[in-house]
PDB file of C-alpha atoms in Angstrom:
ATOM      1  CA  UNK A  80      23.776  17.806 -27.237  1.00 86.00           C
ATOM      2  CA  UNK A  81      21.341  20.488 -25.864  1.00 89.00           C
ATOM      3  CA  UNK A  82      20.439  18.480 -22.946  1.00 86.00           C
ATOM      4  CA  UNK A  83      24.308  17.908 -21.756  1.00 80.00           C
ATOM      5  CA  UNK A  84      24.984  21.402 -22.896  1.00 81.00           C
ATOM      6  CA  UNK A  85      21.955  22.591 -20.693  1.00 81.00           C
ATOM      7  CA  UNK A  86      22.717  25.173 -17.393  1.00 75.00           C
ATOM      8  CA  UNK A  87      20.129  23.301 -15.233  1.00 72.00           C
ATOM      9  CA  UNK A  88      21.310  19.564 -15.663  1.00 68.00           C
ATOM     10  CA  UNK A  89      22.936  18.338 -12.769  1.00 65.00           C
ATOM     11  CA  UNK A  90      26.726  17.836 -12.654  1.00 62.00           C
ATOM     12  CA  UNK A  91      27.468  13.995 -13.889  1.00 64.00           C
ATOM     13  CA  UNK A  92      23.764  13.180 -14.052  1.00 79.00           C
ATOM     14  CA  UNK A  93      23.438  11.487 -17.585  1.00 82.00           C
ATOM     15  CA  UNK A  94      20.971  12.448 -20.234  1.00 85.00           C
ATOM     16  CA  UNK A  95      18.977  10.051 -22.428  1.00 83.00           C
ATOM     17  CA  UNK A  96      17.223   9.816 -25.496  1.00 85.00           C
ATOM     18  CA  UNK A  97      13.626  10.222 -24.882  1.00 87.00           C
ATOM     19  CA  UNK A  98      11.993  10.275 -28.700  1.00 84.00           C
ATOM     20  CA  UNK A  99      12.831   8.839 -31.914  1.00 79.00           C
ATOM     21  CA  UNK A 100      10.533  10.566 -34.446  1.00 80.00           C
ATOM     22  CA  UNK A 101       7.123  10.082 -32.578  1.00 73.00           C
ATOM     23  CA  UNK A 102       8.166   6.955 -30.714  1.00 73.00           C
ATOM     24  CA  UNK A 103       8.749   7.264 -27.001  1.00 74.00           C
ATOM     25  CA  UNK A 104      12.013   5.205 -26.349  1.00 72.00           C
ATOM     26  CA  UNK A 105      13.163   6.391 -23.052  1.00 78.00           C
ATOM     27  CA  UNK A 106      12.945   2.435 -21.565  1.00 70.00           C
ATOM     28  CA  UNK A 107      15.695   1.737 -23.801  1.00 72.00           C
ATOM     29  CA  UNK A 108      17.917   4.359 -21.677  1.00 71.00           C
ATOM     30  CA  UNK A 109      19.931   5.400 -24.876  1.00 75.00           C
ATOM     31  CA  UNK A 110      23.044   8.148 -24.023  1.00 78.00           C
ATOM     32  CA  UNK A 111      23.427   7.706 -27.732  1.00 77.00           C
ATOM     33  CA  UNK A 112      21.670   7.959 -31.059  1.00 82.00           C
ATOM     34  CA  UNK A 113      19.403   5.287 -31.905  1.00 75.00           C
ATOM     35  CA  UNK A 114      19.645   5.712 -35.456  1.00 69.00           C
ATOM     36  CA  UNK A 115      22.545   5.244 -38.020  1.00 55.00           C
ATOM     37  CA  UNK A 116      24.525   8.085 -39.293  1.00 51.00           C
ATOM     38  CA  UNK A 117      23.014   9.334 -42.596  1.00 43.00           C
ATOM     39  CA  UNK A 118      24.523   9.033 -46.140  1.00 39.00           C
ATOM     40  CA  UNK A 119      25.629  12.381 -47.678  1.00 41.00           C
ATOM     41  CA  UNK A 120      23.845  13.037 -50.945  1.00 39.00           C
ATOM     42  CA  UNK A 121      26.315  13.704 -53.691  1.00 44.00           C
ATOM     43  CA  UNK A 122      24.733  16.833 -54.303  1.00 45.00           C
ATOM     44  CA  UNK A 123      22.094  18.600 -52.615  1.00 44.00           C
ATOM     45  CA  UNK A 124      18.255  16.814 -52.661  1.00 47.00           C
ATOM     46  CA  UNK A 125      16.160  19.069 -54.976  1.00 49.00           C
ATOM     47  CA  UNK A 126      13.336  20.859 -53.259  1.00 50.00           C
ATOM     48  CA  UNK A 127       9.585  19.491 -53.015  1.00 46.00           C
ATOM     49  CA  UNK A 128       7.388  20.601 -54.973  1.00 48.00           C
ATOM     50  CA  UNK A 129       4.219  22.752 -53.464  1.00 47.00           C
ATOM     51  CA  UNK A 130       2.026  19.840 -53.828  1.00 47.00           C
ATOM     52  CA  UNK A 131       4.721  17.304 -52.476  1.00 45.00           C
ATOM     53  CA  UNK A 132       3.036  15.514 -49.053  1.00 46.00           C
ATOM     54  CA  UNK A 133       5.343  16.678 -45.843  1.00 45.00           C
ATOM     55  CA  UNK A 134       8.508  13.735 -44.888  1.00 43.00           C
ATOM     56  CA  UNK A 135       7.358  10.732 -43.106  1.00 44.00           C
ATOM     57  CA  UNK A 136       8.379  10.393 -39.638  1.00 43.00           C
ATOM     58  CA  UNK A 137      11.411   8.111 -38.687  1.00 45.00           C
ATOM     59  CA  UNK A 138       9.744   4.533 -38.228  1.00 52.00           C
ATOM     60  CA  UNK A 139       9.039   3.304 -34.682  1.00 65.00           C
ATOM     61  CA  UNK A 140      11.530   0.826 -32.514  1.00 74.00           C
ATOM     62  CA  UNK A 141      10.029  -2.203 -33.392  1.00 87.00           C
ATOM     63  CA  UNK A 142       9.346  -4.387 -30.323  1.00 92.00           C
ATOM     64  CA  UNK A 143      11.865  -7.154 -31.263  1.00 91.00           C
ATOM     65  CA  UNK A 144      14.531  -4.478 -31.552  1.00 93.00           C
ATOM     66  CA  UNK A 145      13.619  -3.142 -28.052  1.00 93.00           C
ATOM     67  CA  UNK A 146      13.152  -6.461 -26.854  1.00 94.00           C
ATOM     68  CA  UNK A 147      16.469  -7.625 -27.620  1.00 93.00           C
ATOM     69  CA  UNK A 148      18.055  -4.793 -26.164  1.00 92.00           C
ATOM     70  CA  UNK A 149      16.337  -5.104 -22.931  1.00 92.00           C
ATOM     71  CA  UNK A 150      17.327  -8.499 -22.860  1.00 93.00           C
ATOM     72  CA  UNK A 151      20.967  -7.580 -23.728  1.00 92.00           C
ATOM     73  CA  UNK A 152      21.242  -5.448 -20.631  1.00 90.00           C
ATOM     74  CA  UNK A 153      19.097  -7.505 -18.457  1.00 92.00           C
ATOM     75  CA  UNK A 154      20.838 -10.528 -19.350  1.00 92.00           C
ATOM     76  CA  UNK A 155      24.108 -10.384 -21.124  1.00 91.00           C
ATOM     77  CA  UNK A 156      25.487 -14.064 -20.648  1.00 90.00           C
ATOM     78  CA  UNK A 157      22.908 -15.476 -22.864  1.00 92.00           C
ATOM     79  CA  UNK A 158      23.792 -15.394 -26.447  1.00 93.00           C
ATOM     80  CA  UNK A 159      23.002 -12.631 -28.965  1.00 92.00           C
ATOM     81  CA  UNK A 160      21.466 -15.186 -31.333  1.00 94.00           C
ATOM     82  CA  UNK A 161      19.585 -16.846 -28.529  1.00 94.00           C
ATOM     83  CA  UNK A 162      18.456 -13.341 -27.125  1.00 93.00           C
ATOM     84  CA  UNK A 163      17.456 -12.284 -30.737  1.00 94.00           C
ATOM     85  CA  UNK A 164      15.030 -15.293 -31.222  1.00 95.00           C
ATOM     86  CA  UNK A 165      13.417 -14.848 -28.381  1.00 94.00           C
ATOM     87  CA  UNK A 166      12.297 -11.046 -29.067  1.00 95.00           C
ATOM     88  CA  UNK A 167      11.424 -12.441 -32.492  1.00 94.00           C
ATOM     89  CA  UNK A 168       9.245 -14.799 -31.354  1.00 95.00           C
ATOM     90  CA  UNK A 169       7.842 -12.923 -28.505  1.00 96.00           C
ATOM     91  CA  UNK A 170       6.527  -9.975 -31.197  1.00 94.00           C
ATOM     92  CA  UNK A 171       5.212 -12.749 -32.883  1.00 94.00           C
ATOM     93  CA  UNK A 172       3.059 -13.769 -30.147  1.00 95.00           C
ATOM     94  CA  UNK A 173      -0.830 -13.479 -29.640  1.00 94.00           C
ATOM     95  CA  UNK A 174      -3.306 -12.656 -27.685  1.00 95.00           C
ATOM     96  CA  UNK A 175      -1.923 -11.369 -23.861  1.00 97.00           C
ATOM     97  CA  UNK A 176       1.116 -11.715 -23.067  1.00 97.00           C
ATOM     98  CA  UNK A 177       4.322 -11.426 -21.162  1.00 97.00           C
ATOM     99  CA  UNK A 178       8.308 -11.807 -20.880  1.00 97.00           C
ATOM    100  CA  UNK A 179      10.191 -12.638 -17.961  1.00 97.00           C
ATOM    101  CA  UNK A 180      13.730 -13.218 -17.351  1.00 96.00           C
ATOM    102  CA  UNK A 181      15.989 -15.304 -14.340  1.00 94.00           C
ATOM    103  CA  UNK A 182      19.088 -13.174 -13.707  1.00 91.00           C
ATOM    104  CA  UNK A 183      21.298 -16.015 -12.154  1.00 84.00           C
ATOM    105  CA  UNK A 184      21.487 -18.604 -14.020  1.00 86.00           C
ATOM    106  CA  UNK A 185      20.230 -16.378 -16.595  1.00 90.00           C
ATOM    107  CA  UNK A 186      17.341 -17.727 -18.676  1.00 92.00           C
ATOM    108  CA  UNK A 187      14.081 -15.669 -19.798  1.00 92.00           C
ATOM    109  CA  UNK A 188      10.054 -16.930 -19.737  1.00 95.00           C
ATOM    110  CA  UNK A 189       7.346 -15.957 -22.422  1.00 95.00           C
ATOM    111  CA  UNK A 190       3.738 -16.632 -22.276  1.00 95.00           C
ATOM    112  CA  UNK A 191       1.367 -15.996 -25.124  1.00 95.00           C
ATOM    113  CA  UNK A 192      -2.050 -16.293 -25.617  1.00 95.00           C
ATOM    114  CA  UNK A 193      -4.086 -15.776 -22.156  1.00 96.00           C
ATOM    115  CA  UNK A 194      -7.380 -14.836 -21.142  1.00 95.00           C
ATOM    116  CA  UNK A 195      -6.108 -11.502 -19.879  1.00 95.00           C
ATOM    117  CA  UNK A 196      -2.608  -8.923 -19.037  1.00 96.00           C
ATOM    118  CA  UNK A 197      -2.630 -10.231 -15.465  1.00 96.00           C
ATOM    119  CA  UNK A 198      -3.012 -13.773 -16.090  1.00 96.00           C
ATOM    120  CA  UNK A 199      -0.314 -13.359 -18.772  1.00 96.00           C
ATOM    121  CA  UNK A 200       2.057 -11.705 -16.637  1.00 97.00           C
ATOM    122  CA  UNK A 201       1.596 -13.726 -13.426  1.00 97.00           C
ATOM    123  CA  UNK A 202       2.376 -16.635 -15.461  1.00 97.00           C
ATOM    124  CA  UNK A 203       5.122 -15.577 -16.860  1.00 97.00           C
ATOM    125  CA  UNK A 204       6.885 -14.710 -13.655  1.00 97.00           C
ATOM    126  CA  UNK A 205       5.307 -17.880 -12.094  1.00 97.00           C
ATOM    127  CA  UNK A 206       6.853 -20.389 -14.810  1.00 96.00           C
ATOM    128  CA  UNK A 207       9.940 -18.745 -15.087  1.00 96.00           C
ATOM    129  CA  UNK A 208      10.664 -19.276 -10.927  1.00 96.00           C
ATOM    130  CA  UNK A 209       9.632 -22.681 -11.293  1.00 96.00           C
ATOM    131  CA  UNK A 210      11.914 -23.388 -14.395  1.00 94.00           C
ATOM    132  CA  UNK A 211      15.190 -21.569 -13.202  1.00 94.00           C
ATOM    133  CA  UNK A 212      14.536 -22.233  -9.597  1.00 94.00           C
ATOM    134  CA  UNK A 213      14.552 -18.458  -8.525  1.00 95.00           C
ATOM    135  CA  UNK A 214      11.962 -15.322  -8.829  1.00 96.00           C
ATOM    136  CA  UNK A 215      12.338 -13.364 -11.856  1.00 96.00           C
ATOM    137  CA  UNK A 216      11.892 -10.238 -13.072  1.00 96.00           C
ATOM    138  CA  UNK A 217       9.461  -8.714 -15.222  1.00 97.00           C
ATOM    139  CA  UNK A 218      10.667  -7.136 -18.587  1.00 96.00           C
ATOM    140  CA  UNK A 219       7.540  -6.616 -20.653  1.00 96.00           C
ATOM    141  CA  UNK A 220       3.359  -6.917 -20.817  1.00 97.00           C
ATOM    142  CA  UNK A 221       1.754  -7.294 -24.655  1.00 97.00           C
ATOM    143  CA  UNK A 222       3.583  -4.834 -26.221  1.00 95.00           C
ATOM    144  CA  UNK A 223       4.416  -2.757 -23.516  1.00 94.00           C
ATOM    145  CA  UNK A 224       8.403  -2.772 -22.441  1.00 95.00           C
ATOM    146  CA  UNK A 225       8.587  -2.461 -18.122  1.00 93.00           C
ATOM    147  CA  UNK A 226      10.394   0.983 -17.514  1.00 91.00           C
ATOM    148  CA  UNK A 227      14.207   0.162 -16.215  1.00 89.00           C
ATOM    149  CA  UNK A 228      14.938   1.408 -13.234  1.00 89.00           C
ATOM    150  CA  UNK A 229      17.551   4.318 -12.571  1.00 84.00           C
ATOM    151  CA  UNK A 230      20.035   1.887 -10.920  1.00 82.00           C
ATOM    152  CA  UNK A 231      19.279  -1.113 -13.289  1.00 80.00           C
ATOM    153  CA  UNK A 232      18.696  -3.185 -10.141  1.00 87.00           C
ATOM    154  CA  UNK A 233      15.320  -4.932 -11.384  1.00 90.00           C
ATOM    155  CA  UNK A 234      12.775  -6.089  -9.009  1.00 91.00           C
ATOM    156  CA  UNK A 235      12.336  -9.584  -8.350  1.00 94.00           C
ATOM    157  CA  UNK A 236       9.403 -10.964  -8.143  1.00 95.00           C
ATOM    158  CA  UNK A 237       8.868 -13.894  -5.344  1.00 97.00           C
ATOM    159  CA  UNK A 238       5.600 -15.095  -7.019  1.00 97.00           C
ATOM    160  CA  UNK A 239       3.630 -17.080  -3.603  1.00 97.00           C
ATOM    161  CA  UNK A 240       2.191 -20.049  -5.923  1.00 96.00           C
ATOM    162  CA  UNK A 241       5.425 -20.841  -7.254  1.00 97.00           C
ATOM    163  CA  UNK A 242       6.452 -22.055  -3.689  1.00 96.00           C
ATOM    164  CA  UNK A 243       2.986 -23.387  -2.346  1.00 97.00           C
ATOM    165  CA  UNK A 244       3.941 -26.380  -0.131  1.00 97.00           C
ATOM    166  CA  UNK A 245      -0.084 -26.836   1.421  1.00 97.00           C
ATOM    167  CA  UNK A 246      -2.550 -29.394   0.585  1.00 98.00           C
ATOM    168  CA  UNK A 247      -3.578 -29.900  -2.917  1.00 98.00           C
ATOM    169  CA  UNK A 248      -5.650 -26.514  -4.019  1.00 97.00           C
ATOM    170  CA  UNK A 249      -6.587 -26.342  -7.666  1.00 97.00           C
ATOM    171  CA  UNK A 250      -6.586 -22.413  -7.386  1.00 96.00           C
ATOM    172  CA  UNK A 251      -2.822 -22.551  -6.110  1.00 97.00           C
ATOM    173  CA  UNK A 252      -1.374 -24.231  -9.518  1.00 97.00           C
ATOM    174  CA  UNK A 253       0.955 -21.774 -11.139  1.00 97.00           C
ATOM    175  CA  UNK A 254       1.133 -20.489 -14.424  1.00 95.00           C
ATOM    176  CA  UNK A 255      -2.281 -21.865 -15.345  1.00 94.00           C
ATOM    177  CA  UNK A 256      -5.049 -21.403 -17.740  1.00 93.00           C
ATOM    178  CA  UNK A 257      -8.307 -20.981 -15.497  1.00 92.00           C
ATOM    179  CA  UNK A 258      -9.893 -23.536 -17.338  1.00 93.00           C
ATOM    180  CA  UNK A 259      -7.555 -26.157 -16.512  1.00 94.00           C
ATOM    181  CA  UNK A 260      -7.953 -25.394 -12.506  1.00 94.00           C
ATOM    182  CA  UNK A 261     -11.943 -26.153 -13.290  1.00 95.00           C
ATOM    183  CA  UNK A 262     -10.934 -29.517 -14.278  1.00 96.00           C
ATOM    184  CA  UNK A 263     -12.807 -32.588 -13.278  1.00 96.00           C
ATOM    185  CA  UNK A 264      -9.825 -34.164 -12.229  1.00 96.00           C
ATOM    186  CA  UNK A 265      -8.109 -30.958 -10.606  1.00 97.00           C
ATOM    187  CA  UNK A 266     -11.070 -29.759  -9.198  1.00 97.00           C
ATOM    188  CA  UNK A 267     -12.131 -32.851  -7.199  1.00 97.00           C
ATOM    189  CA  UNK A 268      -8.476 -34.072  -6.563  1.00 98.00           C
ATOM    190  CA  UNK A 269      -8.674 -34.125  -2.621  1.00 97.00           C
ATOM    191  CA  UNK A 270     -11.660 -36.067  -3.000  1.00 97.00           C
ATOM    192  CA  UNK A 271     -10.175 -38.932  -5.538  1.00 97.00           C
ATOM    193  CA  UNK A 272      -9.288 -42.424  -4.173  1.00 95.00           C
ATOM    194  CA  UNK A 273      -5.539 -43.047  -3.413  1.00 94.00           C
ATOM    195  CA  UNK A 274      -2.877 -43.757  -3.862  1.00 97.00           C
ATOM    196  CA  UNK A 275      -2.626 -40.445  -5.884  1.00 98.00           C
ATOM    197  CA  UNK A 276      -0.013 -37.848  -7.252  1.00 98.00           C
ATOM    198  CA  UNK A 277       0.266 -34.928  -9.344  1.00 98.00           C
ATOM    199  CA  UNK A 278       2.898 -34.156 -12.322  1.00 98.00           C
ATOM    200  CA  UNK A 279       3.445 -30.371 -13.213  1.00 97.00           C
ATOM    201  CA  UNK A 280       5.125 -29.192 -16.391  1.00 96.00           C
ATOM    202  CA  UNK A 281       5.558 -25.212 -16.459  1.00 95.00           C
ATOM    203  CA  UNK A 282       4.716 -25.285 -20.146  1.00 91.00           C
ATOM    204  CA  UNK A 283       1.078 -23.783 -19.692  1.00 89.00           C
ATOM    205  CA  UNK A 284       1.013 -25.181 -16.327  1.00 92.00           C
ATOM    206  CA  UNK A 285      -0.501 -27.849 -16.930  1.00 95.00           C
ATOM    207  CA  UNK A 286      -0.919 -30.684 -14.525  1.00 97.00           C
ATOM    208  CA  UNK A 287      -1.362 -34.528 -14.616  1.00 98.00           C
ATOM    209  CA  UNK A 288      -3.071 -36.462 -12.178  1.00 98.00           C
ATOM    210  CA  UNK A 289      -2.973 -40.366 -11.591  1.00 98.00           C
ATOM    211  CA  UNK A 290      -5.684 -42.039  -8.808  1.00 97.00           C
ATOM    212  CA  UNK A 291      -6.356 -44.992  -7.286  1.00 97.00           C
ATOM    213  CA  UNK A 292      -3.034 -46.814  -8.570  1.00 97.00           C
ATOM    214  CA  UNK A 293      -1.181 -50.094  -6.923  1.00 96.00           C
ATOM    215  CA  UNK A 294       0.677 -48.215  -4.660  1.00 97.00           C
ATOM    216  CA  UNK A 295       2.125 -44.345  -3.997  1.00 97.00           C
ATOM    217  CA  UNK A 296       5.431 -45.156  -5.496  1.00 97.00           C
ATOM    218  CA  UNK A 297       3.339 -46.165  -8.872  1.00 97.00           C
ATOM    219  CA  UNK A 298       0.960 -43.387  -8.539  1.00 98.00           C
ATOM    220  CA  UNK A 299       4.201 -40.971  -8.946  1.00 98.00           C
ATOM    221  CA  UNK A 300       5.686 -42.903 -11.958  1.00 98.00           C
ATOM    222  CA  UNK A 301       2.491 -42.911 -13.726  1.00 98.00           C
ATOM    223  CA  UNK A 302       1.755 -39.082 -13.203  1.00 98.00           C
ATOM    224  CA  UNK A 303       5.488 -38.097 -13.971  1.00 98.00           C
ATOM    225  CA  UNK A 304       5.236 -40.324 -17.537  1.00 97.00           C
ATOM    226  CA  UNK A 305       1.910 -38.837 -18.553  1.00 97.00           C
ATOM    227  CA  UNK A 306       3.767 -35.473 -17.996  1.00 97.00           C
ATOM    228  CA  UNK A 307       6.874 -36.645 -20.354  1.00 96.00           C
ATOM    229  CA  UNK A 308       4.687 -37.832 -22.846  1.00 95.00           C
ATOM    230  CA  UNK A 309       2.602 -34.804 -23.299  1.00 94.00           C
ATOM    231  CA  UNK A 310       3.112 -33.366 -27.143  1.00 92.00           C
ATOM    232  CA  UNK A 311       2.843 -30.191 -26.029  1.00 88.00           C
ATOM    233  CA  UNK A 312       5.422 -30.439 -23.795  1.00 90.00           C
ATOM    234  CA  UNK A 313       7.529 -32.209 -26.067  1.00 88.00           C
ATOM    235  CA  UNK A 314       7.203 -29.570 -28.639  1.00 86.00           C
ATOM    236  CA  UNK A 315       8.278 -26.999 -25.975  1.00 84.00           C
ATOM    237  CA  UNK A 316      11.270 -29.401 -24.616  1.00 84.00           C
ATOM    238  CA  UNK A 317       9.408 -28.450 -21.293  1.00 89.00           C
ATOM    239  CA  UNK A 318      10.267 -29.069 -17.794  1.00 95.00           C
ATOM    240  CA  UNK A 319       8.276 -32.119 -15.803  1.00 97.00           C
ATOM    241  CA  UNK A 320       8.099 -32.198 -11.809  1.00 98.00           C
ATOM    242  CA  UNK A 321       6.439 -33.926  -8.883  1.00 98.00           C
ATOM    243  CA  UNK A 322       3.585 -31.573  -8.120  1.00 98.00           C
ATOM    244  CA  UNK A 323       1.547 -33.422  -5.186  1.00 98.00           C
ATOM    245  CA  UNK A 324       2.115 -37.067  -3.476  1.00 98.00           C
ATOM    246  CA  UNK A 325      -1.422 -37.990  -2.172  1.00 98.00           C
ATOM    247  CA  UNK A 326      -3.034 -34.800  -0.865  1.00 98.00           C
ATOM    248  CA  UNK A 327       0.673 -32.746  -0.411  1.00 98.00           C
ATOM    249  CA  UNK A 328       1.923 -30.217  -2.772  1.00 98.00           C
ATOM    250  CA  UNK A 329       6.140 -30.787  -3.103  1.00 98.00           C
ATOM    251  CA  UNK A 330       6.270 -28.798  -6.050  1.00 97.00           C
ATOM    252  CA  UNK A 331       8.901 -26.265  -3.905  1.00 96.00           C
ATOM    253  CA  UNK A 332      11.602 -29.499  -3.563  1.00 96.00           C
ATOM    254  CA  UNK A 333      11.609 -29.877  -7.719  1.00 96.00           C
ATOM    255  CA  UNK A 334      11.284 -33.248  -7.593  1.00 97.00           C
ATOM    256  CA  UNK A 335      11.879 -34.626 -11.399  1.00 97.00           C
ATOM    257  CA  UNK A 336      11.826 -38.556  -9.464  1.00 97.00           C
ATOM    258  CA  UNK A 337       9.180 -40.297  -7.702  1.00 97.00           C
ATOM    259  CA  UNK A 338       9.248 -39.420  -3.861  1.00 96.00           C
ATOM    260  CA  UNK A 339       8.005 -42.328  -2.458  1.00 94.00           C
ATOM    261  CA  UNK A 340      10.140 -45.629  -1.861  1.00 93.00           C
ATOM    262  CA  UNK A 341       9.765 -48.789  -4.187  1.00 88.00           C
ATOM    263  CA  UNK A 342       6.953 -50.583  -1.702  1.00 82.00           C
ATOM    264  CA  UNK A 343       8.754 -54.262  -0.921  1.00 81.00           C
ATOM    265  CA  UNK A 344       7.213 -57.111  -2.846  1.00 77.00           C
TER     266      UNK A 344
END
């Protein structure tokens, strides 16, 4: 009320919560009260005593609740209940990480558990534009919501290794661990007998390589099955594509099928 009522805002120009108790919630752009109305006493509370310690601050937003939200504005055709889980899970999450989001199709992106912020958040933007087939935007870092901007028209982010097209370079997989770029088999791919491919699920980014098979056609089978059959990926009902055929990244085309034709017997 003071700040509407105030002589110096600006005609129309809105005002928004900025603190609930000792929690900063401006991200959350509230033009309302965040908290519920209050209960009136039936008669008046009696007064502390001297001793009494002072009232305890309002508790903080968690992060699921501001989660949610953000995802509510950010991306209101997915489901509350589907919305809600994934803040729930996403506070639940260790070690680094991030949330992303597609707006169109909408669809969202969570990585947990990396090495470091960065890595966490490049991944997150990386997987989610190879899932949903677009760049993404970023709504959060550990436990740290991304401010809004003033016109709600959030940044996307056209992540480069999400649409590398170039000859097979371990450091241009997407949405990896760097461990699994130091791979034997990643690391010393271009120099591996053929035929050879490359499968690539987003889940972790994790890729799965197939050499010297009967043919190229084979090669691609093999690497997309070993992808399908991965338990991790199972557990994650992840995504599997065509990530290289012989020395060639296609990972841009989303390829879910071999490339190469059945060779003639």
């Amino acid at each position: 009320r003071q700040c509407n009522a105030a002589p110096v805002r600006r005609r129309n120009t809105a005002c928004f919560l900025y603190a609930a108790a000792d929690r900063v919630v401006l991200a959350l752009r509230l033009t309302a009260p965040l908290s519920g109305p209050e209960t009136p006493a039936a008669s008046p509370p009696a007064a502390a005593p001297p001793s009494a310690s002072p009232p305890a601050a309002a508790a903080a937003v968690p992060l699921r609740e501001a989660l949610s939200t953000r995802l509510a504005s950010v991306v209101p055709g997915i489901p509350a209940k589907a919305r809600e889980e994934a803040a729930r899970v996403y506070e639940g999450a260790r070690g680094n990480k991030a949330q992303a989001a597609a707006l169109q199709p909408a669809g969202f992106w969570r990585t947990s558990d990396r090495p470091s912020a960065d890595n966490a958040e490049e991944s997150a933007l990386e997987s989610c534009q190879i899932a949903h087939g677009q760049p993404c935007v970023l709504l959060a870092v550990n436990d740290t919501l991304q401010t809004a901007p003033p016109d709600d028209k959030w940044p996307h982010r056209d992540m480069v290794r999400a649409r590398y097209a170039g000859l097979f370079d371990p450091e241009q997989i997407p949405g990896s661990f760097p461990p699994m770029r130091r791979r034997t088999d990643v690391a010393y791919y271009r120099l591996a007998q053929g035929p050879k491919a490359a499968a690539f699920t987003p889940n972790r980014g994790n890729v799965f390589i197939v050499t010297g098979a009967a043919s190229q056609r084979a090669a691609e089978e093999e690497a997309l099955r070993a992808c399908e059959a991965d338990p991790q990926r199972k557990a994650d009902n992840g995504l599997c594509f065509l990530y290289a055929v012989g020395d060639q990244v296609v990972l841009p085309r989303r390829l879910k099928e071999p490339l190469s034709a059945t060779p003639p017997r």
